[in-house]
Each structure stands twice: as C-alpha cells, then as structure tokens.
C-alpha cells in the first residue's frame, strides 16, 4: 500500500463510526422486535451528536487512502452542517412517524447510511470516491422517500426520485469516463495537474458538463429540478425536511470541491455553466412558486431558488465566493429546519394539513407560532436585518467583486419576485379569517422552531464568528 493505513483510519473516524453504528443499529432493530424503533432512533441521534463532538474536539487535516479522501476545514464545516440537518430532522420525525404508522427501525438506519454517503461525498478527492459516496446517499434516499408504504403519494415520490436519480447517475458516470479518458486520472489533484499541463480539449469540456449535470440534479438546480416538487409533496413531511436539509449541504460541498479542486484550471468553462444554472434556478424558483397552494411544493420551489442564490457565490470563483456559499448554506439550513418544524405542526383533528389556506387566521389562535413563522418567511425572502438578508449579501458581494454585476442584479430581481409568495403566507396568517387552530405542538418541534427563529432574528450577534468559520473553510482552496 502507498498510504499509511493508521493515519487514514484516524482521519476517517467519523465515517467509520457511522458505518459501524448503522450496522449495529440494524442488528438491534432486527433482534429487538416491534418496539425497537424508539430505541434505534434515540441511539442514532446520540451517535450523530457524538460524531459532531468528535469533529469539533479532534479536528484533523490531510489526505487519506492514497488521496481518495481528504479532511480539511471545508469538509469539517460542511460535515457538521450535514450532521446537524440529519440529527434535527430525525428528532422532528418521531411524532409524525408514530401518527402515520411508519415508525420502523429501518427509517433511522437508512437516514444514517444516507448521511454516511453524504460525509464521504464531502471528503471525496477522487471521482471514484465521489461516485461511491453519491450512490450510498442516493440509494438510501430512494427508499426513505417511499418509506410510508401505505401512501400512494409516497410510493410515487420514491419511484420518480429513483428513475430520475438513476438517469442523473448515468450522466455523472459518463462525464467521469470522459474526464478519465482525456486526463488519464480520477484523482482531483491529478486531474487539475493534467488540465494545467495540457491543452483544453472539446471532449473534456463535454465531460465537465456531464459531471456538473449529475451534481446539479442532487441540489435540484434548474434544468435538473423536475423531481423536486413532486418528491417534496409526495414524501412524508419529515423525509421532505431531510431532503431539504442534509443532502443539499453535501451536494453543494461536493460541487464546490469538484470545481475548485479538479477543474480549477478550466474555471472559465465551468463558470459559464454555473452562471447559467444559477440564473435559471433563481428565476424559475421565484416565478414557479407564485401559483403554488401546497406549502410543501412551495418549499420545493423555494429550495430551487435558494440553491440558485448559493451558486452565485460559486460562480464568483473566489475565496469570498466560497465563504459566501458556506454562510448561505448554514443560514439556509437554519431557516429550512424551522419552516419544516412549523409544517409538521400543521395538524387539525389528527390530520396533517399542507395547504396554505389552512394557515388562515393563525395569528388569532396561536400568535407565537405565527410570529416565528413570519420571521422565517421574511428571512427566506431576504428582508434585513434577518439572517436570510446576510446570506444573500455575502454571495452578491462576491459576485460584484468578481465583476459579475448582471448576475447580482438578476439575483436581486429574483429576490423581489420571490418575496411575493413568502409575504402571501404572512398575509394569510395575519389578515385572513381564522380557519381554526392547530393541535398543540410536540415539544421537539417547538424547540426546533424557537431555536431557528432565534438564530434568524439575532443572527447579527453571531455573524462575526460564523464569518470566521466560513473564511477558514474557504481558505482550504486558496
């Protein structure tokens, strides 16, 4: 072997812990019978928290497994965001899963295996490692989308996601084969070196396009977004919350690492692609959400738009741009988890409600809940001084510094259009005639909603340390 196995294993302790933990929890679930679900879920959350603590307390930098895996400040920050997203969505799903009768031990195990794939994606430094991590994440997600077997909508969502996901994997693999064919390497550093030394060839540009297309599918960027509204609406709401949170962190991290690492010498080529999908995502997300009446579908189009905004930072191809992407994803995670905690609490007469009209007059029956949701909606719209404003501030500032003025202008216009459907939700809650109150919120949902609202409202108090952390993450590439 050409690498030090011991040091490689130490760098991969978080991934190994999740892999061993998932297998152990699978055995516990199998041999504990019908009452294993609560135990397995609790142990899964505890393991997520333990891995988060390990990454914070024992940071380690360096390549592993013959440069196929890398640990640096950027990977640690994005792994922490992914793990927080996975842990919080797992906690939020407990009550819903019991009510909908899909509280099986397989659910937390699949979430854990999917999260393991995401962590491997974030640390991938080789095309083969990239693909293995991506497929481990995706295969678990296909099953999780259809985990509620009694629901025709969930089954349809899982099938759509599987078919379109297989198509995106094929595109990605075809792109990887072209890149390997023209550079003779699969490692990111070796690909970058080959691109620096040789001429830019048309076949290599095609490979780049297919690789970016496969990754754009995972963040649901236009024109690879078609699965998102249907899967968000059809999947059980906690699963939708998971889709909107953790996988987006991992896929965006992988997109940054591939462009800034493997394809950095041909930045002019990939910048054009990123600019195109950024503009298309911002505009489609802004306009297509206007006619939505289902709040989960609206959040799907909102997610598409927000991925477009985050890509503005990547298009800048600068340290400020990567820092902006990291800050954007952190704030997006907080806003999304809070919004889905609210959506999970939309229950009346033991039925889950998903229509925006069901929120009518909520301010008169639950003013605290309506107030926090108002804060989150204003933040998603980018209204200052809330966190969502600062997320957009950093990516637009990076675009302006890179002289991409028109991209920043389009982003601002899309933000103004998108504000309409967020403010409409606020109008329904505060000014429409009451449609009746909701059932009392579960304790875990109340905690997530309050924490998310507080973070968004008082972001300016923690903005400086967040910027320092994001700056250290961006420094991994510069």
XYZ file of N, CA, C and O in Angstrom, residues 19-47 104-109 112:
144
model
N -20.663 4.113 9.925
C -20.808 2.825 9.244
C -21.016 1.696 10.249
O -21.955 0.882 10.121
N -20.160 1.638 11.270
C -20.276 0.598 12.302
C -21.577 0.781 13.086
O -22.286 -0.186 13.391
N -21.906 2.060 13.397
C -23.131 2.338 14.141
C -24.374 1.907 13.384
O -25.307 1.353 13.970
N -24.403 2.149 12.069
C -25.565 1.756 11.264
C -25.744 0.239 11.272
O -26.873 -0.264 11.404
N -24.634 -0.472 11.151
C -24.721 -1.944 11.180
C -25.189 -2.442 12.545
O -26.022 -3.361 12.655
N -24.671 -1.815 13.612
C -25.058 -2.224 14.967
C -26.544 -1.938 15.209
O -27.268 -2.777 15.760
N -27.004 -0.758 14.780
C -28.416 -0.417 14.978
C -29.327 -1.313 14.145
O -30.450 -1.625 14.563
N -28.852 -1.740 12.986
C -29.628 -2.675 12.176
C -29.818 -3.987 12.920
O -30.921 -4.546 12.966
N -28.740 -4.464 13.559
C -28.839 -5.709 14.332
C -29.757 -5.540 15.542
O -30.573 -6.419 15.859
N -29.636 -4.397 16.230
C -30.507 -4.135 17.380
C -31.972 -4.132 16.943
O -32.837 -4.722 17.596
N -32.237 -3.478 15.818
C -33.607 -3.423 15.312
C -34.147 -4.790 14.951
O -35.306 -5.126 15.263
N -33.330 -5.595 14.281
C -33.766 -6.926 13.834
C -34.080 -7.830 15.016
O -35.088 -8.554 15.022
N -33.232 -7.797 16.054
C -33.376 -8.749 17.151
C -34.216 -8.228 18.320
O -34.455 -8.957 19.274
N -34.666 -6.960 18.245
C -35.445 -6.404 19.365
C -36.942 -6.421 19.116
O -37.713 -6.031 19.984
N -37.364 -6.810 17.932
C -38.793 -6.926 17.666
C -39.444 -5.598 17.330
O -38.801 -4.642 16.899
N -40.759 -5.535 17.571
C -41.563 -4.398 17.124
C -41.286 -3.107 17.878
O -41.577 -2.028 17.377
N -40.765 -3.172 19.089
C -40.612 -1.972 19.905
C -39.217 -1.364 19.774
O -38.788 -0.593 20.621
N -38.520 -1.704 18.703
C -37.128 -1.243 18.570
C -37.027 0.163 18.009
O -35.976 0.795 18.111
N -38.107 0.683 17.407
C -37.999 1.938 16.658
C -37.535 3.109 17.512
O -36.638 3.858 17.131
N -38.126 3.273 18.719
C -37.757 4.403 19.583
C -36.316 4.284 20.055
O -35.562 5.262 20.054
N -35.916 3.071 20.416
C -34.542 2.840 20.872
C -33.543 3.142 19.767
O -32.544 3.842 19.990
N -33.806 2.631 18.570
C -32.889 2.821 17.450
C -32.801 4.300 17.071
O -31.714 4.824 16.814
N -33.944 4.993 17.069
C -33.933 6.427 16.745
C -33.116 7.203 17.769
O -32.299 8.063 17.407
N -33.334 6.915 19.051
C -32.574 7.594 20.113
C -31.078 7.347 19.992
O -30.271 8.279 20.130
N -30.699 6.094 19.720
C -29.272 5.765 19.579
C -28.676 6.426 18.335
O -27.519 6.855 18.343
N -29.477 6.509 17.266
C -28.996 7.156 16.040
C -28.704 8.631 16.283
O -27.661 9.154 15.870
N -29.621 9.322 16.965
C -29.407 10.745 17.282
C -28.184 10.899 18.187
O -27.358 11.808 17.982
N -28.043 10.002 19.183
C -26.878 10.063 20.085
C -25.573 9.883 19.308
O -24.579 10.572 19.577
N -25.580 8.979 18.329
C -24.373 8.756 17.529
C -24.057 9.972 16.667
O -22.897 10.364 16.525
N -40.732 2.602 11.910
C -39.978 1.351 11.853
C -38.493 1.637 12.095
O -37.999 2.718 11.771
N -37.772 0.670 12.630
C -36.352 0.889 12.932
C -35.518 1.099 11.669
O -34.421 1.660 11.722
N -36.040 0.643 10.521
C -35.280 0.823 9.273
C -35.101 2.303 8.923
O -34.111 2.684 8.284
N -36.043 3.143 9.356
C -36.001 4.564 8.986
C -34.738 5.262 9.504
O -33.984 5.845 8.707
N -34.453 5.227 10.816
C -33.213 5.874 11.277
C -31.951 5.220 10.716
O -30.940 5.910 10.488
N -31.984 3.913 10.464
C -30.811 3.242 9.886
C -30.546 3.756 8.478
O -29.399 4.044 8.097
N -29.130 7.173 8.593
C -27.716 7.134 8.975
C -26.834 6.710 7.802
O -25.763 7.289 7.569
